[in-house]
CSV table of C-alpha atoms in Angstrom, one decimal:
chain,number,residue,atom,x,y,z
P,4,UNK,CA,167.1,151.5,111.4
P,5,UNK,CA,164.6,153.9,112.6
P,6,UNK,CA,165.7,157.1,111.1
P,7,UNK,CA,165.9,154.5,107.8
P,8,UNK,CA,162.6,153.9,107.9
P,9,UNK,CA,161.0,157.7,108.6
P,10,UNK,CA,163.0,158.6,105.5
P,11,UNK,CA,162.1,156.2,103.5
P,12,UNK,CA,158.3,156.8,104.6
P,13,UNK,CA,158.8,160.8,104.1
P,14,UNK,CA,160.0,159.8,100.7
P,15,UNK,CA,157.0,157.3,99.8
P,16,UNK,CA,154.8,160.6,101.0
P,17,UNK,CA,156.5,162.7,99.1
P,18,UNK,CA,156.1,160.6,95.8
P,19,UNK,CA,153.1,159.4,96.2
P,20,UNK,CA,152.0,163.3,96.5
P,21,UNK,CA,153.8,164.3,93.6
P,22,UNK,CA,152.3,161.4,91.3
P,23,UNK,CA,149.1,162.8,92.8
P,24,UNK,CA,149.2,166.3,91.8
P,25,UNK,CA,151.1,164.8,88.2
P,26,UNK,CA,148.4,162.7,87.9
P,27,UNK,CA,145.6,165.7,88.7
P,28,UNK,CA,148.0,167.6,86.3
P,29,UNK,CA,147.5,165.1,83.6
P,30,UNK,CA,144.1,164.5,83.9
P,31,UNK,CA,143.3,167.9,83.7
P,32,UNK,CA,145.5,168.2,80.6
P,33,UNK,CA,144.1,165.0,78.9
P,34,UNK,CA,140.4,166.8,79.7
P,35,UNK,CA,141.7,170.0,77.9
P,36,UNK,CA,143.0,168.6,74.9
P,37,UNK,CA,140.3,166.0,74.8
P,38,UNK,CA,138.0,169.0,74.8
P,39,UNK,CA,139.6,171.1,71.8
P,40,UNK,CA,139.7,168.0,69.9
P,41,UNK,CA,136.7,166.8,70.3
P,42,UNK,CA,134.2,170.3,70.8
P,43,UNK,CA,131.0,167.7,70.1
P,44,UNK,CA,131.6,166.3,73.1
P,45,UNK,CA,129.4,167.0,76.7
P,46,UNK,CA,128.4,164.4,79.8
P,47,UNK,CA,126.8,164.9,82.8
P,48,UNK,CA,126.2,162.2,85.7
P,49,UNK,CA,123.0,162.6,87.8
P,50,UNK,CA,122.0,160.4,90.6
P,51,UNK,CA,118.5,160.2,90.1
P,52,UNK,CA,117.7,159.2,93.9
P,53,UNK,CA,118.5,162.4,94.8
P,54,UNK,CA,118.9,164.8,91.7
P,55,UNK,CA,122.4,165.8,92.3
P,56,UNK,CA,125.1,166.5,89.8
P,57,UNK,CA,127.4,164.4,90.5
P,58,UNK,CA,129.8,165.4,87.1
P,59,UNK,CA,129.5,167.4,84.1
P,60,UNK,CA,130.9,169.0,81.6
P,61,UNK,CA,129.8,171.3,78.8
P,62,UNK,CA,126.7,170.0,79.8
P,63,UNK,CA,123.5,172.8,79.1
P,64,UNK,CA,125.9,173.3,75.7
P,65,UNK,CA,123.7,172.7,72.6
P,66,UNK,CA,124.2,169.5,71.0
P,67,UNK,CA,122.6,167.6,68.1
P,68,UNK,CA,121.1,164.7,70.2
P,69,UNK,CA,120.4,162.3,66.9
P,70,UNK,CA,118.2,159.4,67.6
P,71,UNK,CA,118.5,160.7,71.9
P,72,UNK,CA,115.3,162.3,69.9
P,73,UNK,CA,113.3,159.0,70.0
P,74,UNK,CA,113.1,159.1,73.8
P,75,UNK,CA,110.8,162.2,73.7
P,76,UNK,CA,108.6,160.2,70.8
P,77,UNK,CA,108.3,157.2,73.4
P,78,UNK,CA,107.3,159.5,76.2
P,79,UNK,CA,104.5,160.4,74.4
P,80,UNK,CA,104.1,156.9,72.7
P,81,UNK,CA,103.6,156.0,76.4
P,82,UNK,CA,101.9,158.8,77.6
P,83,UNK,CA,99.1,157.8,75.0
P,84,UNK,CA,99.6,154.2,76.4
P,85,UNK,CA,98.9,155.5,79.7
P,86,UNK,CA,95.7,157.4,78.7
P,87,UNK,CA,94.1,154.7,77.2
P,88,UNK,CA,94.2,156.5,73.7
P,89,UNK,CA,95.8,153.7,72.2
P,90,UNK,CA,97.0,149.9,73.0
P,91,UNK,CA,100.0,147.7,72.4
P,92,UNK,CA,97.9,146.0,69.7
P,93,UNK,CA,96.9,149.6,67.8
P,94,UNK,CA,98.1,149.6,64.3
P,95,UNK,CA,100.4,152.0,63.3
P,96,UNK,CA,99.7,152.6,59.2
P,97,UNK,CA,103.0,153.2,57.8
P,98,UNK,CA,102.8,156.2,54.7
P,99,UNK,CA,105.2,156.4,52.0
P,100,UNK,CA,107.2,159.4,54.1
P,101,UNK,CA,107.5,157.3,56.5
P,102,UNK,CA,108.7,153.6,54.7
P,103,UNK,CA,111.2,156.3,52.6
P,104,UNK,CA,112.7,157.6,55.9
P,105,UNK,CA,117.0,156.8,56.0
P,106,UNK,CA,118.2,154.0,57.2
P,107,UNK,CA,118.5,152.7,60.3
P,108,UNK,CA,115.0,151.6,59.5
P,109,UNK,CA,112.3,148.0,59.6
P,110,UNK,CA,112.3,148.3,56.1
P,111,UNK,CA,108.2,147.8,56.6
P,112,UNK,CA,107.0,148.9,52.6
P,113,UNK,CA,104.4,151.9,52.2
P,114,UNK,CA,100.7,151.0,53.0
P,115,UNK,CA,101.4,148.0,55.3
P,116,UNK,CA,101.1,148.8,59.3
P,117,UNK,CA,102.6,147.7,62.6
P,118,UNK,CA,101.7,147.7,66.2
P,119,UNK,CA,102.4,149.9,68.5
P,120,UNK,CA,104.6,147.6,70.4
P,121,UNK,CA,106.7,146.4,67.4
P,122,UNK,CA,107.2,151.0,67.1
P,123,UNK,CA,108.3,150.7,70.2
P,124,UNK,CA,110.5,147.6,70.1
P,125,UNK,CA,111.6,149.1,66.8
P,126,UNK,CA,112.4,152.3,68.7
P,127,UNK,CA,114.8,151.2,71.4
P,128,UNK,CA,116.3,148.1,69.5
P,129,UNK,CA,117.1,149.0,66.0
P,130,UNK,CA,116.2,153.0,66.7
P,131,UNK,CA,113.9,152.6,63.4
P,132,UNK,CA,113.3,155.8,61.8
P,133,UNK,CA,110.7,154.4,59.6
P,134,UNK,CA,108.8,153.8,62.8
P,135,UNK,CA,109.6,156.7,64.6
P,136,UNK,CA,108.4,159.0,61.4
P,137,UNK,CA,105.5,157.0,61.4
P,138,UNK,CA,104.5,156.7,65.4
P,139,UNK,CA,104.7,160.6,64.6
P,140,UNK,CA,102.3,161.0,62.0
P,141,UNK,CA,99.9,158.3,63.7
P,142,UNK,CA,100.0,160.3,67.1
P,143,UNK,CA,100.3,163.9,65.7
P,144,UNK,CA,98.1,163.6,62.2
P,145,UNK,CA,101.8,165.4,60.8
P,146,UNK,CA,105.4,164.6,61.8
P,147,UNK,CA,106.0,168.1,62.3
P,148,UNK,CA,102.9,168.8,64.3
P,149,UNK,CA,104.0,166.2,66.8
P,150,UNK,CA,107.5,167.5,66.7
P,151,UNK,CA,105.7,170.5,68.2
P,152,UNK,CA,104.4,168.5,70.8
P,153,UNK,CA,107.4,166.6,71.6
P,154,UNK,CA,109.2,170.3,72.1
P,155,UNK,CA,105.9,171.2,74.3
P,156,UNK,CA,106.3,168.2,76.5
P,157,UNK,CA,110.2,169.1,76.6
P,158,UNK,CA,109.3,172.8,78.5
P,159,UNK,CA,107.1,170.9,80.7
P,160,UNK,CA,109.6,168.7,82.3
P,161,UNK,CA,111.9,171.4,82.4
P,162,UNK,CA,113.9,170.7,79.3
P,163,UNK,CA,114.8,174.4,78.6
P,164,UNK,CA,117.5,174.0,75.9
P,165,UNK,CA,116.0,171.5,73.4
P,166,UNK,CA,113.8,171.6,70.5
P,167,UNK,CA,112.5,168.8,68.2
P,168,UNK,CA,111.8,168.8,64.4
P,169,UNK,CA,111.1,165.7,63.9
P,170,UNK,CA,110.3,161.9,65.5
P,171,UNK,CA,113.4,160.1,64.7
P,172,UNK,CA,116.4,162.4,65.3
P,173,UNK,CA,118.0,162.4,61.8
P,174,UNK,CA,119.3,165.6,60.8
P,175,UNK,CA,118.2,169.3,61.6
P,176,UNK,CA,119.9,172.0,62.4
P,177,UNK,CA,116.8,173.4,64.4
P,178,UNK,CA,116.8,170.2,66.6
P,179,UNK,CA,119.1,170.6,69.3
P,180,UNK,CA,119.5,169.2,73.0
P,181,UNK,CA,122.0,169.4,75.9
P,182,UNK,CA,123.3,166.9,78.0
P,183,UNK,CA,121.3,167.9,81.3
P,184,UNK,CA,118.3,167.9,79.1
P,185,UNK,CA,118.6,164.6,77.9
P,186,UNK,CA,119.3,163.6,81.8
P,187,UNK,CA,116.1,164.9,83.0
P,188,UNK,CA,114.1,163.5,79.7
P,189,UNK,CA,115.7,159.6,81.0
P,190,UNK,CA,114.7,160.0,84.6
P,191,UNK,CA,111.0,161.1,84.0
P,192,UNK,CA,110.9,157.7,81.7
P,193,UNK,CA,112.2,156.0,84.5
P,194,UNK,CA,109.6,157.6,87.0
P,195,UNK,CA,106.4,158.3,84.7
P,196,UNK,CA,106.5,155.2,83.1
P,197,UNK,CA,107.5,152.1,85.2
P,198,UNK,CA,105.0,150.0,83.2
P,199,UNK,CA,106.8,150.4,80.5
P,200,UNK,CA,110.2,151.8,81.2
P,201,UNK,CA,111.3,148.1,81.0
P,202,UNK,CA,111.5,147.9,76.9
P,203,UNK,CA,114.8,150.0,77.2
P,204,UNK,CA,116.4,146.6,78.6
P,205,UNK,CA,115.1,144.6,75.5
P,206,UNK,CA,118.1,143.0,74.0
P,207,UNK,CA,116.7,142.1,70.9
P,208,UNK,CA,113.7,141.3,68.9
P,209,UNK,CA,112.1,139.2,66.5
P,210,UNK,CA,111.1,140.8,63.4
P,211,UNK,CA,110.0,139.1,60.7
P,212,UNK,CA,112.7,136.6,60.0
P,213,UNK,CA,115.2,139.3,61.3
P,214,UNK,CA,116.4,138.6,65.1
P,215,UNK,CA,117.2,143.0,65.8
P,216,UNK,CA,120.0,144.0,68.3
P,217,UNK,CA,120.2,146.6,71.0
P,218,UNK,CA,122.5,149.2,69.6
P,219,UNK,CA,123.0,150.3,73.3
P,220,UNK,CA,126.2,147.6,74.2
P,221,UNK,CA,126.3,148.3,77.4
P,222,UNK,CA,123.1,146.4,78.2
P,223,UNK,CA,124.5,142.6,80.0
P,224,UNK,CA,128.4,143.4,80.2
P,225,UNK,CA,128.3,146.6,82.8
P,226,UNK,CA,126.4,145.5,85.8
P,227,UNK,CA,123.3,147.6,86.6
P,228,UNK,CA,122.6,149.2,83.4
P,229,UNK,CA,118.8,148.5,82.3
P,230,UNK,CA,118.6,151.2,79.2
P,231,UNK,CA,118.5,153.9,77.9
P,232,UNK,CA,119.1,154.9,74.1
P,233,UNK,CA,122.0,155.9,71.7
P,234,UNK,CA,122.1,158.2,68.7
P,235,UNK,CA,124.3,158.6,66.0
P,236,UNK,CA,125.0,161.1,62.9
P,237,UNK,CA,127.5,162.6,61.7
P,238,UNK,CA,127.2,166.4,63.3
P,239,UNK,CA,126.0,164.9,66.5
P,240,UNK,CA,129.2,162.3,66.6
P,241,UNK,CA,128.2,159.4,69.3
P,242,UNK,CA,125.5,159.7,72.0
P,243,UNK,CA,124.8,157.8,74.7
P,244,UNK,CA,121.8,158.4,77.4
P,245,UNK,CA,122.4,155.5,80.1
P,246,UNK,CA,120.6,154.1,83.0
P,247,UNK,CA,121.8,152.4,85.9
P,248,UNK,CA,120.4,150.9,88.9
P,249,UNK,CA,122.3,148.7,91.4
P,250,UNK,CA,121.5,148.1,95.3
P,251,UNK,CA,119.3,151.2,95.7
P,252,UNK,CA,121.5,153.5,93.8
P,253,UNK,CA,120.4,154.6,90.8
P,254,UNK,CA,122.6,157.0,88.1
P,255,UNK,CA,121.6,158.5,84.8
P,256,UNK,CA,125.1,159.2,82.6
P,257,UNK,CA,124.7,161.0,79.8
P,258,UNK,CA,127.6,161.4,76.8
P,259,UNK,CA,127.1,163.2,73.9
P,260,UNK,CA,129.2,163.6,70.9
P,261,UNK,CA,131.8,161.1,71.1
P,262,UNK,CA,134.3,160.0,68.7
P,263,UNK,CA,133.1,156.5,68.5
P,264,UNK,CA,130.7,153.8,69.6
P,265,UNK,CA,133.1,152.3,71.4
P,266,UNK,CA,135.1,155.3,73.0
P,267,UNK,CA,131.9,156.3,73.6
P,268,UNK,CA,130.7,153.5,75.7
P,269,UNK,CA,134.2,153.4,77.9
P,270,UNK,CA,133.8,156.4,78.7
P,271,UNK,CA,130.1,156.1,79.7
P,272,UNK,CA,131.6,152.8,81.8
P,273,UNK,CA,134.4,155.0,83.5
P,274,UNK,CA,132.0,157.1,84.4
P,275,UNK,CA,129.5,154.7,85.8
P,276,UNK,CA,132.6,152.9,87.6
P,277,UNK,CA,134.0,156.3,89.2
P,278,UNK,CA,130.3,157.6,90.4
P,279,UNK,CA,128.0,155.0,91.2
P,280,UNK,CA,129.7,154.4,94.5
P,281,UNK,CA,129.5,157.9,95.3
P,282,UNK,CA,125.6,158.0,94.8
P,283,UNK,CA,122.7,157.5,97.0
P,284,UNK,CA,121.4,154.7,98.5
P,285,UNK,CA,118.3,156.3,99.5
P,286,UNK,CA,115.5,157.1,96.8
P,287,UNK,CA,114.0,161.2,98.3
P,288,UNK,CA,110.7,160.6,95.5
P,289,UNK,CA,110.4,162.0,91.6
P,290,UNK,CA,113.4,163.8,90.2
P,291,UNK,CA,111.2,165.5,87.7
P,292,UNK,CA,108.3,167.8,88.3
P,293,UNK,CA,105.7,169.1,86.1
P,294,UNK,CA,104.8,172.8,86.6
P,295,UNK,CA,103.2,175.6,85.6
P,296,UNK,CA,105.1,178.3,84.2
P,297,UNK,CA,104.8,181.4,86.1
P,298,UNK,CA,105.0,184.7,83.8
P,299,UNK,CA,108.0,186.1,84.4
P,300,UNK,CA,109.2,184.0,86.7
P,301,UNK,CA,111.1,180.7,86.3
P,302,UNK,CA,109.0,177.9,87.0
P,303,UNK,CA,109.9,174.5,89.1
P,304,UNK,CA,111.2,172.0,86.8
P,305,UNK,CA,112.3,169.0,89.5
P,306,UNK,CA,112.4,168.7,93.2
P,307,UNK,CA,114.7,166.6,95.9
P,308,UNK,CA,111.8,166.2,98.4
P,309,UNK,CA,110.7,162.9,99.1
P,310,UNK,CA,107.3,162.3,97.0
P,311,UNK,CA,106.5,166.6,97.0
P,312,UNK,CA,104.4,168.3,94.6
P,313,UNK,CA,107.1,170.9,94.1
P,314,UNK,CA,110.6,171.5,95.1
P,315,UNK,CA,111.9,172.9,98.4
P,316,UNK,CA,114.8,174.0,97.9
P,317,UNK,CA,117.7,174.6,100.6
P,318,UNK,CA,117.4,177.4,102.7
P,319,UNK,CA,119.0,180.6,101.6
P,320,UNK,CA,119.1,179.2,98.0
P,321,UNK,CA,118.7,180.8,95.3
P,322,UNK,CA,117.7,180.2,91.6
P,323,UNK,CA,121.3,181.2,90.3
P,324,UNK,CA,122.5,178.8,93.1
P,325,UNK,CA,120.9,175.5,92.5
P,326,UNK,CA,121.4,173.2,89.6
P,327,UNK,CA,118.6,173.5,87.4
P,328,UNK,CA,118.5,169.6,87.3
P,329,UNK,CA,117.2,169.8,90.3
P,330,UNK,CA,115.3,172.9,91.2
P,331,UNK,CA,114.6,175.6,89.9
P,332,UNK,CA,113.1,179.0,92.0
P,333,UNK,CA,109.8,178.9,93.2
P,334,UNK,CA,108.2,182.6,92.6
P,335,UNK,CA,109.8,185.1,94.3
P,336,UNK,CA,107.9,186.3,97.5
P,337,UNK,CA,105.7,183.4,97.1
P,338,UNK,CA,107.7,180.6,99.3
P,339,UNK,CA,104.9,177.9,99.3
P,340,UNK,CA,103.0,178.9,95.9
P,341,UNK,CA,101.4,175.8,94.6
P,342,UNK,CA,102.4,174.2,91.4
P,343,UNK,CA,99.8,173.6,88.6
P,344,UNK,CA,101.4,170.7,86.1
P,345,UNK,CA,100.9,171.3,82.4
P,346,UNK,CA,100.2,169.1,79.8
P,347,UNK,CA,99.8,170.0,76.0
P,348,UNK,CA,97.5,170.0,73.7
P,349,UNK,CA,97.4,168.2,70.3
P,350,UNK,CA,98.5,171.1,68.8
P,351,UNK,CA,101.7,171.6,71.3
P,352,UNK,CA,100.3,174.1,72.7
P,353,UNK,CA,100.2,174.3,76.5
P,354,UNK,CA,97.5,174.0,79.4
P,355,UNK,CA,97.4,173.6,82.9
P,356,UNK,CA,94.4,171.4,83.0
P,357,UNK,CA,95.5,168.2,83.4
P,358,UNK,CA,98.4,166.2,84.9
P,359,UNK,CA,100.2,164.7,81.8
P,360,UNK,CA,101.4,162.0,84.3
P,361,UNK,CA,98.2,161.0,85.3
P,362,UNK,CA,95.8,161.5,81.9
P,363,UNK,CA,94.5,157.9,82.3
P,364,UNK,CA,91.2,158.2,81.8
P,365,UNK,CA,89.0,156.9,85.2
P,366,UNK,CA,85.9,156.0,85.7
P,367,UNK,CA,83.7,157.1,88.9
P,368,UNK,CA,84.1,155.5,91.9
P,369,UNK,CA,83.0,155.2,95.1
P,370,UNK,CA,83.9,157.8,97.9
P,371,UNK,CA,87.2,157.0,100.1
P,372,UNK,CA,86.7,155.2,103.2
P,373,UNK,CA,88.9,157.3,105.1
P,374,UNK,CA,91.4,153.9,105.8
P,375,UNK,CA,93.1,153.9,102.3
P,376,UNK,CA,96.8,153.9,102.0
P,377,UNK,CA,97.2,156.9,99.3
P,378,UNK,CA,97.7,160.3,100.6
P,379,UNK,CA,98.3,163.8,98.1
P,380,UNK,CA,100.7,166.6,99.0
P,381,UNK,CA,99.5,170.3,97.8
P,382,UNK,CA,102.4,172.1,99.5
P,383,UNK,CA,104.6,173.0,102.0
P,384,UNK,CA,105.3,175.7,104.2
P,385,UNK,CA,107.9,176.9,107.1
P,386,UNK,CA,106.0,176.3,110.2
P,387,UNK,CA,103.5,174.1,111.5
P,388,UNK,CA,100.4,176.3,111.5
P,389,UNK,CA,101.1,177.9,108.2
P,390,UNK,CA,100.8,174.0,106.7
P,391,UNK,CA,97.1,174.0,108.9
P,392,UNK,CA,96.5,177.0,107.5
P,393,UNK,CA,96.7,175.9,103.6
P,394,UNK,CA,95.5,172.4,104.6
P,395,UNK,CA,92.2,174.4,106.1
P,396,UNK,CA,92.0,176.4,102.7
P,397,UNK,CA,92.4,173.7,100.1
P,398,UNK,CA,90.1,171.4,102.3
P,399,UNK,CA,87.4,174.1,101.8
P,400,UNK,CA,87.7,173.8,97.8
P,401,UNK,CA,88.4,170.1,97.7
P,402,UNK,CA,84.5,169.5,98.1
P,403,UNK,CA,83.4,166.0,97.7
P,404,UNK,CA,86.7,164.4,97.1
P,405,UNK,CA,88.8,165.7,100.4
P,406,UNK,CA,85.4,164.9,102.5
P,407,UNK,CA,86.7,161.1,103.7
P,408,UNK,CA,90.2,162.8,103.8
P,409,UNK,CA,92.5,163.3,107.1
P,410,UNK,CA,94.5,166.4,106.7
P,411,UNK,CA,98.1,166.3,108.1
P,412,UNK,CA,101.6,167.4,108.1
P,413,UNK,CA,104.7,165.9,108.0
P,414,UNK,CA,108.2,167.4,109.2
P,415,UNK,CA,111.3,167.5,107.1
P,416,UNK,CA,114.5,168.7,107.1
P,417,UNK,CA,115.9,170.6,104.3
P,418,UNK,CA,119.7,171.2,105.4
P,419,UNK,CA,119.2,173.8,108.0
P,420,UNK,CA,116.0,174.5,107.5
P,421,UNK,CA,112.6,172.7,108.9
P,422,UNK,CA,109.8,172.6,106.4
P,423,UNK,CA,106.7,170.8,107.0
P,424,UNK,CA,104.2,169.3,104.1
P,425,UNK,CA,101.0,169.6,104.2
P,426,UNK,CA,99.2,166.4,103.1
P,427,UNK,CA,95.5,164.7,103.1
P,428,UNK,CA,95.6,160.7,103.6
P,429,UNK,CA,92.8,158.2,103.7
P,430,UNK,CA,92.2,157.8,99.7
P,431,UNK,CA,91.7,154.1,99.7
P,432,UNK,CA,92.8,153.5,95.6
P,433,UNK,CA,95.1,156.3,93.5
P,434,UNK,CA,92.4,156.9,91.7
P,435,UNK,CA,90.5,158.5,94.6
P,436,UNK,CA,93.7,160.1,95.0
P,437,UNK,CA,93.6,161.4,91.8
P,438,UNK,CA,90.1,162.7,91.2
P,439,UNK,CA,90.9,164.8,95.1
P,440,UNK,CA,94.0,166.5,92.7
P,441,UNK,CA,91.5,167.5,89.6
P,442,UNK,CA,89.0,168.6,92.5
P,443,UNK,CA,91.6,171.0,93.7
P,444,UNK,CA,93.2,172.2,90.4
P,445,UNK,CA,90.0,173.4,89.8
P,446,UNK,CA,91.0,176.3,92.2
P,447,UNK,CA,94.7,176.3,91.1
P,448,UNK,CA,96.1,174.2,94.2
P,449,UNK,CA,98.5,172.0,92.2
P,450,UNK,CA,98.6,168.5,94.3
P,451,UNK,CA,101.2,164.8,94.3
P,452,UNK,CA,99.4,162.1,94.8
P,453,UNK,CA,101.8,159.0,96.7
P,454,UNK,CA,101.4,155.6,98.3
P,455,UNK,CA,101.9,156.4,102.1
């Protein structure tokens, strides 16, 4: 009975290895054939607690990314939100470019206007391109001069591989994307724009007499999906840009180019199913960085370090070696350079004189206390002293706004490397916070500011 059971157990290995490698086999097969029938089609799966790839394929191919395009024209829709420029309640004049824009559309005739919030419930419900076209105008004075700043704001956040054309994602063969890009454009949303990141759950809408749907499905049937946008047209094929957040782990899946809504969405779903368990619990701060570009030099485009104003990358890494999602180099013999972040002009055009996630406009305010709960990060270095050494510089340019402040460092591990921050606290509101950054960017000392 024995020797029965070892063979039948040494034949149960044996098959169940050989419908493993048949089934590795296959999958690999049905991923090859899927590909050459189907050459529209990338994905990519980021965990956006930690900014690891988790899967990809094809992914920094170009791609058409169709109405994936009207993420970029909320960014700045809430960037201006942010700033104060406009309100929920601003009125959004609708020109006859705009009200002759092809459908999927409001339908809202030439010379009548709506809010900025209906644009933006337009935007993520319906994907209106009568209200994308026209949020474009109304923010750039042209469509095609805010297309210029959408593609600005795109090289800021590190989006190498995509330009914009236009507002609303129909068709141009000069507007292209990549999956990865699309990733990093969903989780600086998600991380610039909390306030607002919440309309890309909006089911539907009241319009009119009109009740509008959420062309994204897989909003209330897959558990843990809160946004973000889909895009259709005919070069493009399906796109999907998804969001999921579930018990501290938090994913951005990414499909472009598939054969239909529906195959679309299952395979975003598979992907979700298969990864999520594999992502992090643990959030280790913003994803996506905004830096200045270095000439010559690649610039830092997102970091893994927990609330840092620039990435630190693991030790013995280079720029070749580390996903771009992620990091990229910081300038070669230059280790702890600070990072400036850019923001653009009206024109598109870039500067490095404000922070384009913090533009709101503030008001003075008194001088910290000394006892607040924000504290800023300007860099970090390898030791101990040589954090001291550029908290003792930047504390000598900070003037006025670092004088209630308590320089500091904190130790972290980067795999086998030690690095240690280098950080003021004691800013009692962001603000404070904030006006200590402008004080040092003043002197090119880039600085995070973070709710210790």
């Amino acid at each position: 009975m024995r020797n029965i059971v070892k063979s039948v157990s040494a034949l149960a290995r044996a098959v169940l290895k050989t419908c493993v490698a048949a089934s590795l086999a296959c999958s690999m097969a049905v991923s090859a054939e899927a590909k050459a029938s189907n050459p529209k089609f990338a994905a990519i799966v980021v965990d956006a607690n930690t900014g690891k790839t988790l899967y990809s394929q094809d992914a920094d191919a170009p791609r058409y990314p169709a109405s994936l395009t009207k993420m970029m024209t909320l960014y700045l829709v809430f960037e201006a939100l942010s700033s104060g420029k406009i309100d929920k309640s601003t009125l959004v004049p609708i020109s006859k470019r705009a009200a002759s824009m092809a459908p999927t559309k409001l339908g809202t005739p030439a010379g009548s206007s709506i809010t900025i919030e209906t644009a933006i419930l337009g935007l993520v419900t319906k994907s209106a391109n009568d209200a994308a076209c026209a949020t474009g105008e109304f923010l750039g004075g042209s469509e095609d001069r805010f297309a210029q700043m959408m593609t600005a704001k795109a090289r800021q956040l590190g989006m190498r591989n995509t330009t914009f054309r236009n507002a609303s994602g129909l068709p141009n063969p000069g507007q292209v994307t990549t999956a990865r890009d699309m990733a990093i454009l969903g989780m600086a949303l998600r991380e610039h724009f909390p306030k607002y990141y919440g309309y890309f759950s909006t089911r539907s809408f009241q319009y009119g007499r009109s009740r509008l749907a959420n062309h994204n499905k897989l909003l209330g049937r897959v558990a843990g999906v809160d946004g973000i946008k889909t895009g259709y047209t005919a070069k493009s094929g399906f796109n999907l840009v998804s969001s999921v957040s579930m018990d501290g782990k938090k994913l951005i899946t990414v499909v472009l180019g598939g054969k239909s809504g529906g195959s679309r969405d299952a395979q975003v779903t598979q992907l979700i199913g298969k990864f999520l368990p594999k992502a992090s619990g643990r959030s280790e701060g913003p994803m996506v960085a905004l830096a200045k570009i270095f000439k010559g030099k690649k610039a830092v485009e997102a970091n893994t370090a927990a609330q840092t104003a620039y990435a630190e990358p693991e030790a013995g890494a280079s720029a070749e070696e580390v996903d771009p999602v992620i990091v990229a180099a910081i300038p070669a013999k230059k280790p702890h350079q600070v990072i400036v972040p850019l923001t653009s002009d009206e024109d598109g055009s870039a500067s490095a004189d404000v922070d384009p996630v913090t533009t709101a406009a503030v008001a003075a305010e008194p001088e910290p206390t000394g006892n607040g709960v924000w504290v800023i990060q300007i860099a970090a270095a390898d030791s101990e002293a040589g954090a001291l050494k550029i908290l003792d510089g930047a504390k000598a340019k900070g003037g006025k706004a670092l004088s209630y402040a308590t320089p500091f460092t904190q130790e972290v591990q980067k795999g086998s490397a030690t690095l240690y921050r280098a950080r003021f606290k004691g800013f009692d509101t962001k603000v404070a916070a904030w006006n200590a950054c402008k004080a040092l960017k003043k002197s090119n000392i880039g600085c995070y500011a973070l709710n210790n």
